[in-house]
Amino acid sequence: GERTVLRKFEHIEHCLKRNVQAHVSNGFEDVHLIHMSLPEIDKEEIDLSVEFLGRKFDYPIMITGMTGGTRKGEIAWKINRTLAQAAQELNIPFGVGSQRAMIEKPETWESYYVRDVAPDVFLVGNLGAPQFGKNARKRYGVKEVLYAIEKIEADAIAIHMNPLQESVQPEGDTTFAGVLEALAEIKSSIDYPVIAKETGAGVSREVAVKLEAIGIDAIDISGLGGTSWSGVEYYRAKDEIGKRLALRFWDWGIKTAISLAEVRYWTNLPIIASGGIRDGITMAKALAMGATLVGIALPVLKPAAKGDVKGVKKIILGYAEELRNAMFLVGAKSVVELRKVPLVITGFTREWLEQRINLSGFLSSRF
Ligand code: FNR
């Protein structure tokens, strides 16, 4: 318990103070929207709203889970409330970070509770896949999932898949045997939507197909090209071997643009595209490729740590303005229309996708 909380503290510190991003891109430089000289729409009439898991949101942008696990008044409490309030005011979904700390140290529950400042926000709880492995030290099940959701009055739960981070961390939980079966059991026992979520290494078509088969409601692909969890663990490593291991795997994973195409092509699940999304043009590309929402984490951490609700909103509204502009320049009045605009995929991303999907089939219908 104590160690889980301390670890969370260190993660936030490193993410605030050091470069923890991948050294490689997320692949969207290979995805091209095609400029339209006659958009045949007015920029004014563009509608950015989307539907996701039965709710309507004003922008197709989600703040994905980062933290929790401190006492009331301390850093994680402050970050979650700030992000939740911004999400409430923008009417976009928001996720808290791993609630494991709250299960191990129940007195930290208030650092995840945001309903007093965000009564209507679509709130997503968060637990980690390795805790559901059959060899986990204390295996979680339906009981822990319901506790995590209901104690903070969440609308859905995300189960994060983070084998990369756990594998390069000295005290890592690498008990992944039996997770899929546990998730199937949870899906058949609870009424809340379950989102399967990566944490920066991307979801492959093989994993996505399995998740869809057990009835998972949505996937947050969280691909390579943004925050690197091997990068974060590099700074925490205590010895030479640990440092070398984390450095070696810093850029491990499936790039976000590639993961998105694989999951879109092989499943019908709603997708949250995240991992290094840092501007509105990239957001337009991700939505055009078939994501329902894009997700961001690291870009809003700094203002959130200062309790700056306005700062968080400013970043997201800036992205939204760029997204709207890109939509104007391709003649798309809505996110649904954006999915029908032509795209060109070049370079590394094209070479990869030619071996993993029917690329021309994907480009001609992405919905
Ligand atoms: C995260 N992320 C994360 N994900 C998760 O499911 N549970 C968690 O507890 C955390 N914790 C966390 C802390 C911090 C400080 C960061 C920056 C990120 C992962 C996050 O939700 C997201 O999937 C990735 O960070 C990729 O998005 P960005 O950061 O590249 O926009």
Short mmCIF file of C-alpha atoms and ligand atoms in Angstrom, two decimals:
data_model
loop_
_atom_site.label_atom_id
_atom_site.label_comp_id
_atom_site.label_asym_id
_atom_site.label_seq_id
_atom_site.Cartn_x
_atom_site.Cartn_y
_atom_site.Cartn_z
CA GLY A 1 0.00 0.00 0.00
CA GLU A 2 2.59 2.54 1.13
CA ARG A 3 4.78 1.62 -1.85
CA THR A 4 1.93 1.96 -4.37
CA VAL A 5 1.33 5.51 -3.16
CA LEU A 6 5.03 6.43 -3.17
CA ARG A 7 5.41 5.04 -6.69
CA LYS A 8 2.51 7.18 -7.93
CA PHE A 9 4.20 10.27 -6.48
CA GLU A 10 7.45 9.50 -8.29
CA HIS A 11 5.64 8.95 -11.60
CA ILE A 12 3.98 12.36 -11.44
CA GLU A 13 7.28 14.02 -10.45
CA HIS A 14 9.16 12.53 -13.40
CA CYS A 15 6.34 13.32 -15.85
CA LEU A 16 6.35 16.95 -14.67
CA LYS A 17 10.10 17.49 -14.64
CA ARG A 18 11.71 15.28 -17.28
CA ASN A 19 11.31 14.30 -20.89
CA VAL A 20 9.31 11.09 -20.73
CA GLN A 21 8.10 11.06 -24.32
CA ALA A 22 8.98 8.44 -26.91
CA HIS A 23 11.94 9.26 -29.17
CA VAL A 24 9.89 8.11 -32.17
CA SER A 25 6.73 9.62 -33.67
CA ASN A 26 3.20 8.26 -33.32
CA GLY A 27 2.95 7.70 -37.09
CA PHE A 28 0.45 10.43 -37.96
CA GLU A 29 3.07 12.24 -40.07
CA ASP A 30 2.39 9.44 -42.58
CA VAL A 31 -1.36 10.12 -42.63
CA HIS A 32 -2.47 12.92 -44.93
CA LEU A 33 -5.74 14.79 -45.15
CA ILE A 34 -6.37 16.24 -48.57
CA HIS A 35 -6.89 19.96 -48.85
CA MET A 36 -10.18 20.96 -50.46
CA SER A 37 -10.24 24.27 -52.36
CA LEU A 38 -14.02 24.26 -52.39
CA PRO A 39 -15.13 22.99 -48.97
CA GLU A 40 -18.80 23.84 -49.77
CA ILE A 41 -19.53 24.45 -46.07
CA ASP A 42 -19.37 27.47 -43.76
CA LYS A 43 -16.77 27.24 -41.02
CA GLU A 44 -19.44 28.51 -38.61
CA GLU A 45 -21.65 25.45 -39.04
CA ILE A 46 -19.05 22.85 -38.04
CA ASP A 47 -20.24 20.65 -35.17
CA LEU A 48 -17.58 18.92 -33.07
CA SER A 49 -19.96 16.87 -30.92
CA VAL A 50 -19.80 13.06 -30.78
CA GLU A 51 -21.66 10.18 -29.18
CA PHE A 52 -19.77 7.64 -27.13
CA LEU A 53 -21.14 4.86 -24.88
CA GLY A 54 -24.61 6.34 -24.99
CA ARG A 55 -23.61 9.90 -24.07
CA LYS A 56 -23.20 13.04 -26.17
CA PHE A 57 -20.06 15.16 -25.77
CA ASP A 58 -19.32 18.68 -27.04
CA TYR A 59 -15.81 17.81 -28.26
CA PRO A 60 -14.35 14.49 -29.43
CA ILE A 61 -11.57 14.75 -26.84
CA MET A 62 -11.07 12.77 -23.62
CA ILE A 63 -8.71 13.42 -20.71
CA THR A 64 -7.41 9.93 -19.93
CA GLY A 65 -6.46 8.56 -16.52
CA MET A 66 -3.35 9.69 -14.72
CA THR A 67 -3.52 9.73 -10.98
CA GLY A 68 -5.02 9.27 -7.53
CA GLY A 69 -3.87 7.81 -4.24
CA THR A 70 -2.85 10.75 -2.08
CA ARG A 71 -4.70 12.32 0.83
CA LYS A 72 -7.27 15.03 0.45
CA GLY A 73 -5.55 18.35 -0.38
CA GLU A 74 -2.44 16.71 -1.82
CA ILE A 75 -1.17 16.47 -5.40
CA ALA A 76 -3.29 13.63 -6.88
CA TRP A 77 -6.44 15.04 -5.27
CA LYS A 78 -5.70 18.42 -6.79
CA ILE A 79 -4.91 17.06 -10.27
CA ASN A 80 -8.09 14.98 -10.46
CA ARG A 81 -10.35 17.79 -9.29
CA THR A 82 -8.81 20.27 -11.68
CA LEU A 83 -9.13 17.97 -14.68
CA ALA A 84 -12.63 16.90 -13.70
CA GLN A 85 -13.82 20.48 -13.37
CA ALA A 86 -12.36 21.40 -16.78
CA ALA A 87 -13.99 18.29 -18.32
CA GLN A 88 -17.30 19.15 -16.67
CA GLU A 89 -17.22 22.69 -18.10
CA LEU A 90 -16.24 21.46 -21.59
CA ASN A 91 -18.61 18.45 -21.49
CA ILE A 92 -15.93 15.90 -22.36
CA PRO A 93 -15.13 12.57 -20.67
CA PHE A 94 -12.50 12.29 -17.95
CA GLY A 95 -10.72 9.34 -16.38
CA VAL A 96 -8.99 9.03 -13.02
CA GLY A 97 -5.72 7.09 -12.67
CA SER A 98 -5.31 3.62 -11.22
CA GLN A 99 -7.57 3.06 -8.21
CA ARG A 100 -5.38 0.32 -6.84
CA ALA A 101 -4.12 2.71 -4.16
CA MET A 102 -7.70 3.26 -3.06
CA ILE A 103 -8.29 -0.48 -2.72
CA GLU A 104 -5.07 -0.96 -0.73
CA LYS A 105 -5.40 2.25 1.30
CA PRO A 106 -9.12 3.08 1.48
CA GLU A 107 -8.37 6.41 3.22
CA THR A 108 -7.09 7.76 -0.14
CA TRP A 109 -10.49 7.38 -1.85
CA GLU A 110 -11.23 11.11 -1.78
CA SER A 111 -8.32 11.83 -4.15
CA TYR A 112 -10.45 10.10 -6.83
CA TYR A 113 -13.75 11.62 -5.84
CA VAL A 114 -14.71 14.57 -8.05
CA ARG A 115 -18.52 14.62 -8.01
CA ASP A 116 -18.64 17.77 -5.85
CA VAL A 117 -16.90 19.78 -8.60
CA ALA A 118 -18.00 17.69 -11.59
CA PRO A 119 -21.51 16.39 -10.95
CA ASP A 120 -22.28 15.47 -14.58
CA VAL A 121 -18.90 14.65 -16.10
CA PHE A 122 -18.66 11.25 -17.79
CA LEU A 123 -16.28 9.74 -15.28
CA VAL A 124 -14.15 6.67 -15.98
CA GLY A 125 -12.62 4.64 -13.15
CA ASN A 126 -9.35 2.75 -13.60
CA LEU A 127 -7.79 -0.54 -12.49
CA GLY A 128 -4.78 -2.46 -13.80
CA ALA A 129 -4.90 -5.72 -15.77
CA PRO A 130 -2.16 -7.53 -13.79
CA GLN A 131 -4.30 -7.37 -10.63
CA PHE A 132 -6.76 -9.64 -12.48
CA GLY A 133 -4.14 -12.26 -13.38
CA LYS A 134 -4.67 -15.69 -11.85
CA ASN A 135 -1.32 -15.50 -10.06
CA ALA A 136 -1.74 -11.95 -8.75
CA ARG A 137 -0.73 -11.69 -5.09
CA LYS A 138 -4.26 -10.58 -4.27
CA ARG A 139 -6.46 -11.25 -7.30
CA TYR A 140 -9.12 -8.65 -8.06
CA GLY A 141 -12.55 -9.59 -9.35
CA VAL A 142 -16.07 -8.25 -9.76
CA LYS A 143 -16.11 -7.00 -6.14
CA GLU A 144 -13.13 -4.67 -6.58
CA VAL A 145 -14.40 -3.40 -9.92
CA LEU A 146 -17.79 -2.49 -8.47
CA TYR A 147 -16.15 -0.86 -5.45
CA ALA A 148 -13.87 1.24 -7.72
CA ILE A 149 -16.82 2.41 -9.82
CA GLU A 150 -19.43 2.97 -7.15
CA LYS A 151 -17.29 4.57 -4.44
CA ILE A 152 -16.49 7.49 -6.79
CA GLU A 153 -19.82 7.39 -8.70
CA ALA A 154 -18.13 6.63 -12.02
CA ASP A 155 -19.98 5.91 -15.27
CA ALA A 156 -17.57 3.31 -16.63
CA ILE A 157 -14.32 1.52 -15.79
CA ALA A 158 -11.08 1.36 -17.76
CA ILE A 159 -8.83 -1.64 -17.24
CA HIS A 160 -5.31 -0.60 -18.14
CA MET A 161 -3.02 -3.02 -19.96
CA ASN A 162 0.57 -2.04 -19.12
CA PRO A 163 2.82 -5.07 -19.60
CA LEU A 164 5.64 -2.84 -20.90
CA GLN A 165 5.79 -0.70 -17.79
CA GLU A 166 5.47 -3.63 -15.40
CA SER A 167 8.16 -5.61 -17.24
CA VAL A 168 10.86 -2.94 -16.91
CA GLN A 169 10.02 -1.99 -13.32
CA PRO A 170 11.93 -3.80 -10.57
CA GLU A 171 8.84 -4.29 -8.42
CA GLY A 172 6.59 -4.77 -11.48
CA ASP A 173 3.46 -6.92 -11.50
CA THR A 174 3.87 -9.20 -14.46
CA THR A 175 1.02 -11.57 -13.60
CA PHE A 176 -0.87 -11.38 -16.91
CA ALA A 177 -1.93 -15.04 -17.17
CA GLY A 178 -5.71 -15.33 -16.99
CA VAL A 179 -6.52 -11.62 -17.45
CA LEU A 180 -8.72 -12.09 -20.53
CA GLU A 181 -10.82 -14.71 -18.76
CA ALA A 182 -11.22 -12.40 -15.73
CA LEU A 183 -12.30 -9.52 -17.99
CA ALA A 184 -14.90 -11.77 -19.64
CA GLU A 185 -16.24 -12.65 -16.19
CA ILE A 186 -16.42 -8.96 -15.23
CA LYS A 187 -18.17 -8.04 -18.47
CA SER A 188 -20.82 -10.69 -17.92
CA SER A 189 -21.39 -9.67 -14.28
CA ILE A 190 -21.66 -5.87 -14.30
CA ASP A 191 -23.81 -3.37 -16.17
CA TYR A 192 -21.22 -0.59 -16.44
CA PRO A 193 -19.27 -0.16 -19.68
CA VAL A 194 -15.76 -1.62 -19.60
CA ILE A 195 -12.99 0.08 -21.59
CA ALA A 196 -9.76 -1.82 -22.26
CA LYS A 197 -6.91 0.65 -22.27
CA GLU A 198 -3.24 0.53 -23.19
CA THR A 199 -0.78 2.94 -21.62
CA GLY A 200 1.53 3.96 -24.46
CA ALA A 201 2.50 0.81 -26.36
CA GLY A 202 -0.59 0.38 -28.57
CA VAL A 203 -3.17 -2.37 -29.12
CA SER A 204 -2.65 -4.87 -31.94
CA ARG A 205 -5.37 -6.35 -34.12
CA GLU A 206 -4.94 -9.75 -32.38
CA VAL A 207 -5.62 -8.30 -28.91
CA ALA A 208 -8.47 -6.09 -30.17
CA VAL A 209 -10.27 -9.06 -31.72
CA LYS A 210 -10.06 -10.97 -28.41
CA LEU A 211 -11.36 -7.97 -26.47
CA GLU A 212 -14.28 -7.56 -28.83
CA ALA A 213 -15.09 -11.29 -28.54
CA ILE A 214 -15.52 -11.05 -24.74
CA GLY A 215 -17.82 -8.04 -25.07
CA ILE A 216 -15.53 -5.15 -24.08
CA ASP A 217 -17.32 -1.87 -24.87
CA ALA A 218 -14.46 0.28 -26.21
CA ILE A 219 -10.68 0.35 -26.61
CA ASP A 220 -8.29 3.17 -25.75
CA ILE A 221 -5.39 2.19 -28.01
CA SER A 222 -2.83 4.46 -26.29
CA GLY A 223 -0.10 3.87 -28.82
CA LEU A 224 3.63 4.52 -29.09
CA GLY A 225 4.73 8.10 -29.78
CA GLY A 226 3.61 9.97 -26.66
CA THR A 227 4.37 9.34 -23.00
CA SER A 228 6.73 6.37 -22.67
CA TRP A 229 6.26 4.33 -19.49
CA SER A 230 9.55 2.65 -20.07
CA GLY A 231 10.93 6.19 -20.18
CA VAL A 232 9.34 7.02 -16.83
CA GLU A 233 10.75 3.82 -15.31
CA TYR A 234 14.19 4.66 -16.70
CA TYR A 235 14.36 7.63 -14.34
CA ARG A 236 13.19 5.50 -11.43
CA ALA A 237 15.57 2.59 -12.03
CA LYS A 238 17.99 2.08 -9.15
CA ASP A 239 20.83 0.23 -10.85
CA GLU A 240 22.75 -0.04 -14.10
CA ILE A 241 20.92 -3.13 -15.36
CA GLY A 242 17.50 -1.65 -14.62
CA LYS A 243 18.42 1.58 -16.38
CA ARG A 244 19.70 -0.26 -19.42
CA LEU A 245 16.58 -2.42 -19.63
CA ALA A 246 14.23 0.58 -19.46
CA LEU A 247 16.30 2.51 -22.02
CA ARG A 248 16.27 -0.46 -24.39
CA PHE A 249 12.46 -0.59 -24.31
CA TRP A 250 11.87 3.19 -24.27
CA ASP A 251 10.41 3.14 -27.79
CA TRP A 252 8.81 -0.32 -27.72
CA GLY A 253 5.30 -0.69 -29.05
CA ILE A 254 2.84 -0.06 -31.87
CA LYS A 255 2.59 3.52 -33.10
CA THR A 256 -0.74 5.20 -32.43
CA ALA A 257 -1.68 5.73 -36.10
CA ILE A 258 -0.88 2.09 -36.87
CA SER A 259 -2.71 0.67 -33.87
CA LEU A 260 -5.73 2.79 -34.75
CA ALA A 261 -5.87 1.43 -38.32
CA GLU A 262 -5.45 -2.17 -37.12
CA VAL A 263 -8.19 -1.94 -34.49
CA ARG A 264 -10.54 0.01 -36.76
CA TYR A 265 -10.11 -2.49 -39.59
CA TRP A 266 -10.50 -5.68 -37.52
CA THR A 267 -13.21 -4.69 -35.00
CA ASN A 268 -16.37 -2.61 -34.77
CA LEU A 269 -15.53 -1.25 -31.32
CA PRO A 270 -15.58 2.46 -30.51
CA ILE A 271 -11.97 3.64 -30.30
CA ILE A 272 -10.29 6.29 -28.17
CA ALA A 273 -7.12 7.23 -30.07
CA SER A 274 -4.39 8.37 -27.68
CA GLY A 275 -0.62 8.37 -27.44
CA GLY A 276 1.25 11.53 -28.40
CA ILE A 277 -1.77 13.48 -29.66
CA ARG A 278 -0.54 17.06 -29.33
CA ASP A 279 -2.46 19.17 -31.87
CA GLY A 280 -5.81 19.49 -33.62
CA ILE A 281 -4.62 18.47 -37.08
CA THR A 282 -3.47 15.13 -35.68
CA MET A 283 -6.85 14.87 -33.95
CA ALA A 284 -8.57 15.38 -37.31
CA LYS A 285 -6.46 12.59 -38.82
CA ALA A 286 -7.29 10.19 -35.97
CA LEU A 287 -11.02 10.92 -36.21
CA ALA A 288 -10.88 10.59 -40.02
CA MET A 289 -9.28 7.17 -39.56
CA GLY A 290 -12.24 6.07 -37.49
CA ALA A 291 -11.62 6.98 -33.84
CA THR A 292 -14.69 8.14 -31.91
CA LEU A 293 -12.62 10.20 -29.47
CA VAL A 294 -9.00 11.21 -29.15
CA GLY A 295 -7.35 11.05 -25.74
CA ILE A 296 -4.70 13.19 -24.08
CA ALA A 297 -2.87 12.83 -20.77
CA LEU A 298 0.58 14.45 -20.46
CA PRO A 299 -0.27 17.82 -22.10
CA VAL A 300 -2.73 18.73 -19.34
CA LEU A 301 -0.67 17.44 -16.39
CA LYS A 302 1.24 20.67 -15.75
CA PRO A 303 -1.72 23.06 -15.44
CA ALA A 304 -3.62 20.40 -13.49
CA ALA A 305 -0.79 20.09 -10.96
CA LYS A 306 -1.14 23.85 -10.36
CA GLY A 307 -4.89 23.62 -9.94
CA ASP A 308 -5.31 25.74 -13.08
CA VAL A 309 -8.73 24.82 -14.53
CA LYS A 310 -8.55 27.68 -17.05
CA GLY A 311 -5.12 26.50 -18.23
CA VAL A 312 -6.43 22.98 -18.85
CA LYS A 313 -9.44 24.33 -20.76
CA LYS A 314 -7.25 26.65 -22.81
CA ILE A 315 -5.11 23.77 -24.07
CA ILE A 316 -8.14 21.69 -25.05
CA LEU A 317 -10.00 24.59 -26.66
CA GLY A 318 -6.85 25.38 -28.66
CA TYR A 319 -6.83 21.83 -30.01
CA ALA A 320 -10.56 22.08 -30.76
CA GLU A 321 -10.00 25.26 -32.77
CA GLU A 322 -7.27 23.58 -34.84
CA LEU A 323 -9.51 20.55 -35.34
CA ARG A 324 -12.36 22.78 -36.51
CA ASN A 325 -10.02 24.51 -38.96
CA ALA A 326 -8.79 21.20 -40.37
CA MET A 327 -12.40 20.05 -40.75
CA PHE A 328 -13.22 23.23 -42.64
CA LEU A 329 -10.29 22.66 -45.02
CA VAL A 330 -11.47 19.13 -45.86
CA GLY A 331 -15.13 20.15 -46.08
CA ALA A 332 -16.42 18.11 -43.10
CA LYS A 333 -19.33 19.58 -41.13
CA SER A 334 -19.29 16.87 -38.45
CA VAL A 335 -17.09 14.11 -37.08
CA VAL A 336 -19.26 11.57 -38.93
CA GLU A 337 -18.52 13.40 -42.21
CA LEU A 338 -14.84 13.60 -41.34
CA ARG A 339 -14.74 9.79 -41.47
CA LYS A 340 -15.67 9.89 -45.14
CA VAL A 341 -12.99 12.28 -46.43
CA PRO A 342 -10.22 10.81 -48.55
CA LEU A 343 -6.91 9.99 -46.85
CA VAL A 344 -3.47 9.10 -48.14
CA ILE A 345 -1.11 6.92 -46.08
CA THR A 346 2.58 6.92 -46.91
CA GLY A 347 5.96 5.74 -45.64
CA PHE A 348 6.56 3.46 -42.68
CA THR A 349 2.88 3.42 -41.70
CA ARG A 350 1.85 2.30 -45.18
CA GLU A 351 4.54 -0.41 -45.30
CA TRP A 352 3.40 -1.74 -41.93
CA LEU A 353 -0.32 -1.62 -42.72
CA GLU A 354 0.09 -3.37 -46.07
CA GLN A 355 1.12 -6.43 -44.05
CA ARG A 356 -1.62 -6.15 -41.42
CA ILE A 357 -4.82 -4.91 -43.09
CA ASN A 358 -6.33 -4.54 -46.53
CA LEU A 359 -5.10 -0.97 -46.84
CA SER A 360 -7.08 0.06 -49.93
CA GLY A 361 -10.22 -1.50 -48.43
CA PHE A 362 -9.60 0.44 -45.20
CA LEU A 363 -9.06 3.71 -47.04
CA SER A 364 -12.28 3.37 -49.00
CA SER A 365 -14.48 2.64 -45.93
CA ARG A 366 -13.44 3.42 -42.38
CA PHE A 367 -16.72 3.22 -40.49
C1 FNR B 1 -0.66 7.95 -17.21
N1 FNR B 1 -1.39 6.93 -17.84
C2 FNR B 1 -2.16 6.08 -17.06
N2 FNR B 1 -3.04 5.22 -17.65
C3 FNR B 1 -3.85 4.44 -16.90
O1 FNR B 1 -4.67 3.72 -17.47
N3 FNR B 1 -3.77 4.45 -15.54
C4 FNR B 1 -2.90 5.27 -14.88
O2 FNR B 1 -2.86 5.27 -13.65
C5 FNR B 1 -2.06 6.13 -15.65
N4 FNR B 1 -1.19 7.00 -15.05
C6 FNR B 1 -0.56 7.97 -15.80
C7 FNR B 1 0.16 8.98 -15.17
C8 FNR B 1 0.77 9.99 -15.90
C9 FNR B 1 1.50 11.09 -15.20
C10 FNR B 1 0.66 9.99 -17.34
C11 FNR B 1 1.32 11.05 -18.17
C12 FNR B 1 -0.02 8.97 -17.96
C13 FNR B 1 -1.40 6.79 -19.31
C14 FNR B 1 -2.29 7.78 -20.01
O3 FNR B 1 -3.64 7.62 -19.66
C15 FNR B 1 -2.16 7.67 -21.57
O4 FNR B 1 -2.66 6.42 -21.99
C16 FNR B 1 -0.74 7.81 -22.07
O5 FNR B 1 -0.01 8.71 -21.27
C17 FNR B 1 -0.67 8.29 -23.52
O6 FNR B 1 -1.18 9.58 -23.69
P1 FNR B 1 -0.23 10.89 -23.80
O7 FNR B 1 0.32 11.12 -22.41
O8 FNR B 1 0.85 10.59 -24.78
O9 FNR B 1 -1.16 11.99 -24.21
#
